[in-house]
Amino acid sequence: MADTTVPRFFEQFPMQKVVDTALDAELAKDDNRIAILFLWGRDCPNCDIAKRQMLLTPESFSWPQVRWLHDNVYDDPAMATRFGLHGIPAFFLFHRGRKLGRITSWPGTEAFVDAVDKQIGLTGASA
């Protein structure tokens, strides 16, 4: 059986860990940047596909107008309940504490980047 885990992902692609009870306070800190919340799970094959693709071209996911947050919903089921998750990975985009939208499943690098670029343009987010 092939190893499907990406154990050092968060060392190679730094994201701030956040839990459900601290999310609102964390989102309130956002200035004019978009926050992307990456909800994932340990040993989730689809999450690992997303992580591996993000590591292939990390520069594609490094916007100065974006800050990344993440949470393992298997360890924090309240976060999964809060967002009504039916599957992971799921990515939620916020601007100034307001939810802009969600990207569920992993659409691939190009579609993901296009969706985030569109939101950056719509919000006028800046670094």
Coordinates of N, CA, C and O in Angstrom, one line a residue:
M1 N 0.8 -1.2 0.0 CA 0.0 0.0 0.0 C 0.9 1.2 0.0 O 1.8 1.4 0.8
A2 N 0.6 2.2 -0.9 CA 1.4 3.4 -1.0 C 1.1 4.3 0.2 O 0.0 4.4 0.7
D3 N 2.2 5.0 0.6 CA 2.0 6.0 1.6 C 1.3 7.2 1.1 O 1.7 7.9 0.2
T4 N 0.1 7.5 1.7 CA -0.7 8.6 1.2 C -0.6 9.8 2.1 O -1.3 10.8 1.9
T5 N 0.2 9.8 3.1 CA 0.3 10.9 4.0 C 1.3 11.9 3.6 O 2.2 11.6 2.8
V6 N 1.1 13.1 4.0 CA 2.1 14.2 3.7 C 2.4 14.8 5.1 O 1.9 15.8 5.5
P7 N 3.3 14.1 5.9 CA 3.5 14.4 7.3 C 4.2 15.8 7.5 O 3.9 16.3 8.6
R8 N 4.9 16.3 6.6 CA 5.7 17.5 6.9 C 5.0 18.7 6.1 O 5.7 19.7 6.0
F9 N 3.8 18.6 5.7 CA 3.2 19.6 4.9 C 3.2 20.9 5.6 O 3.6 22.0 5.0
F10 N 2.8 21.0 6.8 CA 2.7 22.3 7.5 C 4.0 22.9 7.9 O 4.1 24.1 8.2
E11 N 5.1 22.1 7.8 CA 6.4 22.7 7.9 C 6.9 23.3 6.6 O 7.6 24.3 6.6
Q12 N 6.5 22.7 5.5 CA 6.9 23.1 4.2 C 6.0 24.2 3.6 O 6.4 25.0 2.8
F13 N 4.7 24.2 4.0 CA 3.7 25.2 3.6 C 3.1 25.7 4.8 O 2.1 25.3 5.3
P14 N 3.7 26.7 5.4 CA 3.3 27.2 6.7 C 1.9 27.8 6.7 O 1.6 28.7 5.9
M15 N 1.0 27.3 7.6 CA -0.3 27.9 7.8 C -0.5 28.0 9.3 O 0.1 27.1 10.0
Q16 N -1.3 28.9 9.7 CA -1.5 29.0 11.2 C -2.6 28.1 11.6 O -3.7 28.0 11.0
K17 N -2.3 27.3 12.6 CA -3.3 26.4 13.2 C -4.4 27.2 14.0 O -4.0 28.2 14.7
V18 N -5.6 26.9 13.8 CA -6.7 27.5 14.5 C -7.7 26.5 14.9 O -7.9 25.5 14.2
V19 N -8.4 26.7 16.0 CA -9.5 25.8 16.4 C -10.8 26.6 16.4 O -10.8 27.8 16.4
D20 N -11.9 25.8 16.4 CA -13.2 26.4 16.4 C -13.4 27.5 17.4 O -13.9 28.6 17.0
T21 N -13.0 27.3 18.6 CA -13.3 28.3 19.7 C -12.5 29.6 19.5 O -12.8 30.6 20.1
A22 N -11.4 29.6 18.6 CA -10.6 30.8 18.4 C -10.8 31.4 17.0 O -10.2 32.4 16.7
L23 N -11.6 30.7 16.2 CA -11.7 31.2 14.8 C -12.2 32.6 14.7 O -11.7 33.4 14.0
D24 N -13.3 33.0 15.4 CA -13.9 34.3 15.2 C -12.9 35.4 15.6 O -12.7 36.4 14.9
A25 N -12.2 35.2 16.7 CA -11.2 36.1 17.2 C -10.0 36.2 16.1 O -9.5 37.3 15.8
E26 N -9.7 35.1 15.6 CA -8.6 35.1 14.6 C -9.0 35.9 13.3 O -8.3 36.6 12.7
L27 N -10.3 35.6 12.9 CA -10.8 36.3 11.7 C -10.9 37.8 11.9 O -10.8 38.6 11.0
A28 N -11.2 38.2 13.1 CA -11.3 39.6 13.5 C -10.0 40.4 13.3 O -10.0 41.6 13.2
K29 N -8.9 39.6 13.4 CA -7.6 40.2 13.2 C -7.3 40.6 11.8 O -6.3 41.4 11.6
D30 N -8.0 40.1 10.9 CA -7.7 40.3 9.5 C -7.8 41.8 9.1 O -8.8 42.4 9.5
D31 N -6.8 42.3 8.5 CA -6.9 43.7 8.0 C -7.6 43.7 6.7 O -8.8 43.5 6.6
N32 N -7.0 43.9 5.6 CA -7.6 43.9 4.3 C -7.2 42.6 3.5 O -7.3 42.6 2.3
R33 N -6.7 41.6 4.2 CA -6.3 40.4 3.5 C -7.5 39.4 3.5 O -8.3 39.4 4.4
I34 N -7.4 38.4 2.6 CA -8.4 37.3 2.6 C -7.8 36.2 3.5 O -6.6 36.0 3.4
A35 N -8.6 35.6 4.3 CA -8.1 34.5 5.1 C -8.7 33.2 4.4 O -9.9 33.2 4.1
I36 N -7.9 32.3 4.2 CA -8.3 31.0 3.7 C -8.2 30.0 4.8 O -7.1 29.8 5.3
L37 N -9.3 29.3 5.2 CA -9.3 28.3 6.2 C -9.4 27.0 5.5 O -10.3 26.6 4.8
F38 N -8.3 26.2 5.7 CA -8.2 24.9 5.1 C -8.6 23.8 6.2 O -8.0 23.7 7.2
L39 N -9.7 23.2 5.9 CA -10.2 22.1 6.8 C -9.9 20.8 6.2 O -10.2 20.5 5.1
W40 N -9.2 20.0 7.0 CA -8.6 18.7 6.5 C -8.7 17.7 7.6 O -9.2 18.0 8.7
G41 N -8.3 16.5 7.3 CA -8.3 15.4 8.3 C -7.0 14.5 8.1 O -6.6 14.3 7.0
R42 N -6.6 14.0 9.2 CA -5.5 13.1 9.2 C -5.9 11.8 8.4 O -7.0 11.3 8.6
D43 N -5.0 11.3 7.6 CA -5.2 10.1 6.8 C -6.3 10.3 5.8 O -6.9 9.3 5.4
C44 N -6.6 11.5 5.4 CA -7.7 11.7 4.4 C -7.0 11.8 3.0 O -6.2 12.6 2.7
P45 N -7.3 10.8 2.2 CA -6.6 10.7 0.9 C -6.8 12.0 0.0 O -5.9 12.4 -0.7
N46 N -8.0 12.5 0.0 CA -8.3 13.7 -0.8 C -7.5 14.9 -0.3 O -7.1 15.8 -1.0
C47 N -7.4 15.0 1.0 CA -6.7 16.1 1.7 C -5.2 16.0 1.3 O -4.5 17.0 1.0
D48 N -4.7 14.8 1.2 CA -3.3 14.6 0.9 C -3.0 14.9 -0.6 O -2.0 15.4 -0.9
I49 N -4.0 14.6 -1.5 CA -3.9 15.0 -2.9 C -3.7 16.5 -3.0 O -2.8 17.1 -3.7
A50 N -4.6 17.3 -2.2 CA -4.5 18.7 -2.2 C -3.1 19.2 -1.7 O -2.5 20.1 -2.3
K51 N -2.7 18.6 -0.6 CA -1.4 19.0 0.0 C -0.3 18.8 -1.0 O 0.6 19.6 -1.1
R52 N -0.3 17.6 -1.6 CA 0.8 17.3 -2.5 C 0.8 18.3 -3.7 O 1.9 18.7 -4.1
Q53 N -0.3 18.6 -4.2 CA -0.4 19.5 -5.4 C 0.1 20.9 -4.9 O 0.7 21.6 -5.7
M54 N -0.3 21.3 -3.7 CA 0.1 22.6 -3.2 C 1.6 22.7 -3.1 O 2.3 23.7 -3.3
L55 N 2.2 21.6 -2.7 CA 3.7 21.5 -2.5 C 4.4 21.5 -3.8 O 5.6 21.9 -3.9
L56 N 3.8 21.1 -4.9 CA 4.4 21.0 -6.2 C 4.7 22.5 -6.7 O 5.8 22.7 -7.4
T57 N 3.8 23.4 -6.5 CA 4.0 24.8 -6.9 C 3.6 25.7 -5.8 O 2.6 26.4 -5.9
P58 N 4.3 25.8 -4.7 CA 3.9 26.6 -3.6 C 3.8 28.1 -3.9 O 2.9 28.8 -3.4
E59 N 4.5 28.5 -4.9 CA 4.5 29.9 -5.3 C 3.1 30.3 -5.9 O 2.6 31.4 -5.8
S60 N 2.4 29.3 -6.4 CA 1.0 29.5 -7.0 C 0.0 29.8 -5.9 O -1.0 30.4 -6.1
F61 N 0.4 29.5 -4.6 CA -0.6 29.6 -3.5 C -0.1 30.7 -2.5 O -0.6 30.7 -1.4
S62 N 0.9 31.5 -2.9 CA 1.5 32.5 -2.0 C 1.1 33.9 -2.5 O 1.9 34.5 -3.2
W63 N -0.1 34.3 -2.1 CA -0.5 35.6 -2.4 C -0.2 36.5 -1.2 O -0.5 36.2 -0.1
P64 N 0.3 37.7 -1.5 CA 0.5 38.6 -0.3 C -0.8 39.1 0.3 O -0.8 39.5 1.4
Q65 N -1.9 39.0 -0.5 CA -3.2 39.4 0.0 C -3.9 38.3 0.8 O -5.1 38.4 1.1
V66 N -3.3 37.2 1.1 CA -3.9 36.0 1.7 C -3.1 35.6 2.9 O -1.9 35.6 2.9
R67 N -3.8 35.2 3.9 CA -3.2 34.5 5.0 C -3.9 33.1 5.2 O -5.2 33.1 5.0
W68 N -3.2 32.1 5.5 CA -3.7 30.8 5.6 C -3.9 30.3 7.0 O -3.1 30.6 7.9
L69 N -5.1 29.7 7.3 CA -5.4 29.1 8.5 C -5.7 27.6 8.2 O -6.1 27.3 7.1
H70 N -5.5 26.8 9.2 CA -5.9 25.4 9.0 C -6.4 24.7 10.3 O -6.1 25.2 11.4
D71 N -7.2 23.6 10.1 CA -7.7 22.9 11.3 C -7.9 21.4 10.8 O -8.5 21.2 9.8
N72 N -7.5 20.5 11.6 CA -7.8 19.1 11.4 C -9.1 18.8 12.1 O -9.2 18.8 13.3
V73 N -10.2 18.7 11.3 CA -11.5 18.5 11.8 C -11.8 17.2 12.5 O -12.7 17.1 13.2
Y74 N -10.9 16.2 12.3 CA -11.0 15.0 13.1 C -10.7 15.2 14.6 O -11.2 14.6 15.4
D75 N -9.8 16.2 14.8 CA -9.4 16.5 16.2 C -10.3 17.6 16.7 O -10.3 17.9 17.9
D76 N -11.0 18.3 15.9 CA -11.9 19.5 16.2 C -13.2 19.3 15.5 O -13.6 20.1 14.6
P77 N -14.0 18.3 15.9 CA -15.3 18.1 15.3 C -16.3 19.3 15.3 O -17.2 19.4 14.5
A78 N -16.1 20.2 16.3 CA -17.0 21.4 16.4 C -16.8 22.3 15.1 O -17.8 22.9 14.7
M79 N -15.6 22.3 14.6 CA -15.3 23.1 13.4 C -16.1 22.4 12.2 O -16.7 23.2 11.4
A80 N -16.1 21.1 12.1 CA -16.8 20.4 11.0 C -18.3 20.7 11.1 O -19.0 21.0 10.1
T81 N -18.8 20.7 12.3 CA -20.2 20.9 12.6 C -20.6 22.4 12.2 O -21.6 22.6 11.6
R82 N -19.7 23.3 12.6 CA -20.0 24.7 12.4 C -20.2 25.0 10.9 O -21.0 25.8 10.6
F83 N -19.4 24.3 10.1 CA -19.4 24.6 8.6 C -20.3 23.6 7.9 O -20.3 23.6 6.7
G84 N -20.9 22.7 8.6 CA -21.8 21.7 7.9 C -21.0 20.8 6.9 O -21.6 20.6 5.8
L85 N -19.9 20.4 7.3 CA -19.0 19.6 6.3 C -19.6 18.3 6.0 O -20.1 17.6 6.9
H86 N -19.6 17.9 4.8 CA -20.0 16.6 4.3 C -18.8 15.9 3.7 O -18.9 14.7 3.4
G87 N -17.7 16.6 3.6 CA -16.5 16.0 3.1 C -15.3 17.0 3.2 O -15.6 18.2 3.4
I88 N -14.1 16.4 3.2 CA -12.9 17.2 3.2 C -12.0 16.8 2.1 O -12.2 15.7 1.6
P89 N -11.1 17.6 1.6 CA -10.8 19.0 2.2 C -11.9 20.0 1.8 O -12.6 19.8 0.8
A90 N -11.9 21.0 2.6 CA -12.8 22.2 2.3 C -12.0 23.4 2.6 O -11.2 23.4 3.6
F91 N -12.2 24.4 1.8 CA -11.5 25.7 2.0 C -12.6 26.8 2.1 O -13.4 26.9 1.2
F92 N -12.5 27.6 3.1 CA -13.4 28.7 3.3 C -12.6 30.0 3.2 O -11.6 30.1 3.8
L93 N -13.2 30.9 2.4 CA -12.5 32.2 2.2 C -13.3 33.3 3.0 O -14.5 33.3 2.9
F94 N -12.6 34.1 3.7 CA -13.1 35.2 4.5 C -12.4 36.5 4.2 O -11.3 36.5 3.8
H95 N -13.2 37.6 4.3 CA -12.6 38.9 4.1 C -13.2 39.8 5.2 O -14.4 39.9 5.3
R96 N -12.4 40.3 6.1 CA -12.8 41.2 7.2 C -13.8 40.4 8.0 O -14.8 41.0 8.5
G97 N -13.6 39.1 8.3 CA -14.5 38.3 9.1 C -15.7 37.8 8.5 O -16.5 37.0 9.0
R98 N -16.0 38.2 7.2 CA -17.2 37.8 6.5 C -16.9 36.6 5.6 O -15.9 36.7 4.8
K99 N -17.7 35.6 5.6 CA -17.4 34.5 4.7 C -17.8 34.9 3.3 O -18.9 35.3 3.0
L100 N -16.8 34.7 2.4 CA -17.0 35.0 1.0 C -17.5 33.7 0.2 O -18.3 33.9 -0.7
G101 N -17.0 32.6 0.6 CA -17.4 31.4 -0.1 C -16.6 30.2 0.3 O -15.8 30.3 1.2
R102 N -16.8 29.1 -0.4 CA -16.1 27.9 0.0 C -15.7 27.1 -1.3 O -16.4 27.2 -2.3
I103 N -14.6 26.4 -1.2 CA -14.2 25.5 -2.2 C -14.1 24.2 -1.6 O -13.4 23.9 -0.6
T104 N -15.0 23.3 -2.1 CA -15.1 22.0 -1.5 C -14.5 20.9 -2.4 O -14.5 21.1 -3.7
S105 N -14.0 19.9 -1.8 CA -13.2 18.9 -2.6 C -11.9 19.6 -3.0 O -11.6 20.7 -2.5
W106 N -11.2 19.0 -3.9 CA -10.0 19.7 -4.4 C -10.2 19.8 -5.9 O -10.2 18.8 -6.6
P107 N -10.4 21.1 -6.4 CA -10.7 21.2 -7.8 C -9.5 21.2 -8.7 O -9.6 21.3 -10.0
G108 N -8.3 21.1 -8.1 CA -7.1 21.2 -8.9 C -6.4 22.5 -8.7 O -7.1 23.5 -8.4
T109 N -5.2 22.6 -9.0 CA -4.4 23.8 -8.8 C -5.0 25.0 -9.6 O -5.3 26.1 -9.0
E110 N -5.2 24.8 -10.9 CA -5.6 26.0 -11.7 C -7.0 26.5 -11.3 O -7.2 27.7 -11.1
A111 N -7.9 25.6 -11.0 CA -9.3 26.1 -10.6 C -9.2 26.8 -9.2 O -9.9 27.8 -9.0
F112 N -8.4 26.2 -8.3 CA -8.3 26.8 -7.0 C -7.7 28.2 -7.1 O -8.3 29.1 -6.5
V113 N -6.6 28.3 -7.8 CA -5.9 29.6 -7.9 C -6.9 30.6 -8.6 O -7.0 31.8 -8.2
D114 N -7.6 30.2 -9.6 CA -8.5 31.1 -10.3 C -9.6 31.6 -9.4 O -9.9 32.8 -9.4
A115 N -10.1 30.7 -8.5 CA -11.2 31.1 -7.6 C -10.7 32.1 -6.6 O -11.4 33.1 -6.3
V116 N -9.5 31.9 -6.1 CA -8.9 32.8 -5.1 C -8.6 34.2 -5.8 O -8.9 35.2 -5.2
D117 N -8.0 34.1 -6.9 CA -7.7 35.3 -7.7 C -8.9 36.2 -7.9 O -8.9 37.4 -7.8
K118 N -10.0 35.5 -8.2 CA -11.3 36.2 -8.5 C -11.7 36.9 -7.2 O -12.1 38.1 -7.2
Q119 N -11.6 36.2 -6.0 CA -12.1 36.9 -4.8 C -11.1 38.0 -4.4 O -11.6 39.0 -3.9
I120 N -9.9 37.9 -4.7 CA -8.9 39.0 -4.4 C -9.3 40.2 -5.2 O -9.4 41.3 -4.7
G121 N -9.7 40.0 -6.5 CA -10.1 41.1 -7.3 C -11.4 41.7 -6.9 O -11.6 42.9 -6.9
L122 N -12.4 40.9 -6.4 CA -13.7 41.4 -6.0 C -13.6 42.2 -4.7 O -14.4 43.1 -4.5
T123 N -12.7 41.8 -3.8 CA -12.7 42.4 -2.5 C -11.7 43.6 -2.5 O -11.8 44.4 -1.6
G124 N -10.8 43.6 -3.4 CA -9.8 44.7 -3.4 C -8.8 44.4 -2.2 O -8.2 45.3 -1.7
A125 N -8.7 43.1 -1.8 CA -7.8 42.8 -0.7 C -6.4 43.2 -1.1 O -6.0 43.2 -2.3
S126 N -5.6 43.6 -0.1 CA -4.2 44.1 -0.3 C -3.4 43.5 0.8 O -3.8 43.1 1.8
A127 N -2.1 43.5 0.5 CA -1.1 42.9 1.4 C -0.9 43.8 2.6 O -1.2 45.0 2.6

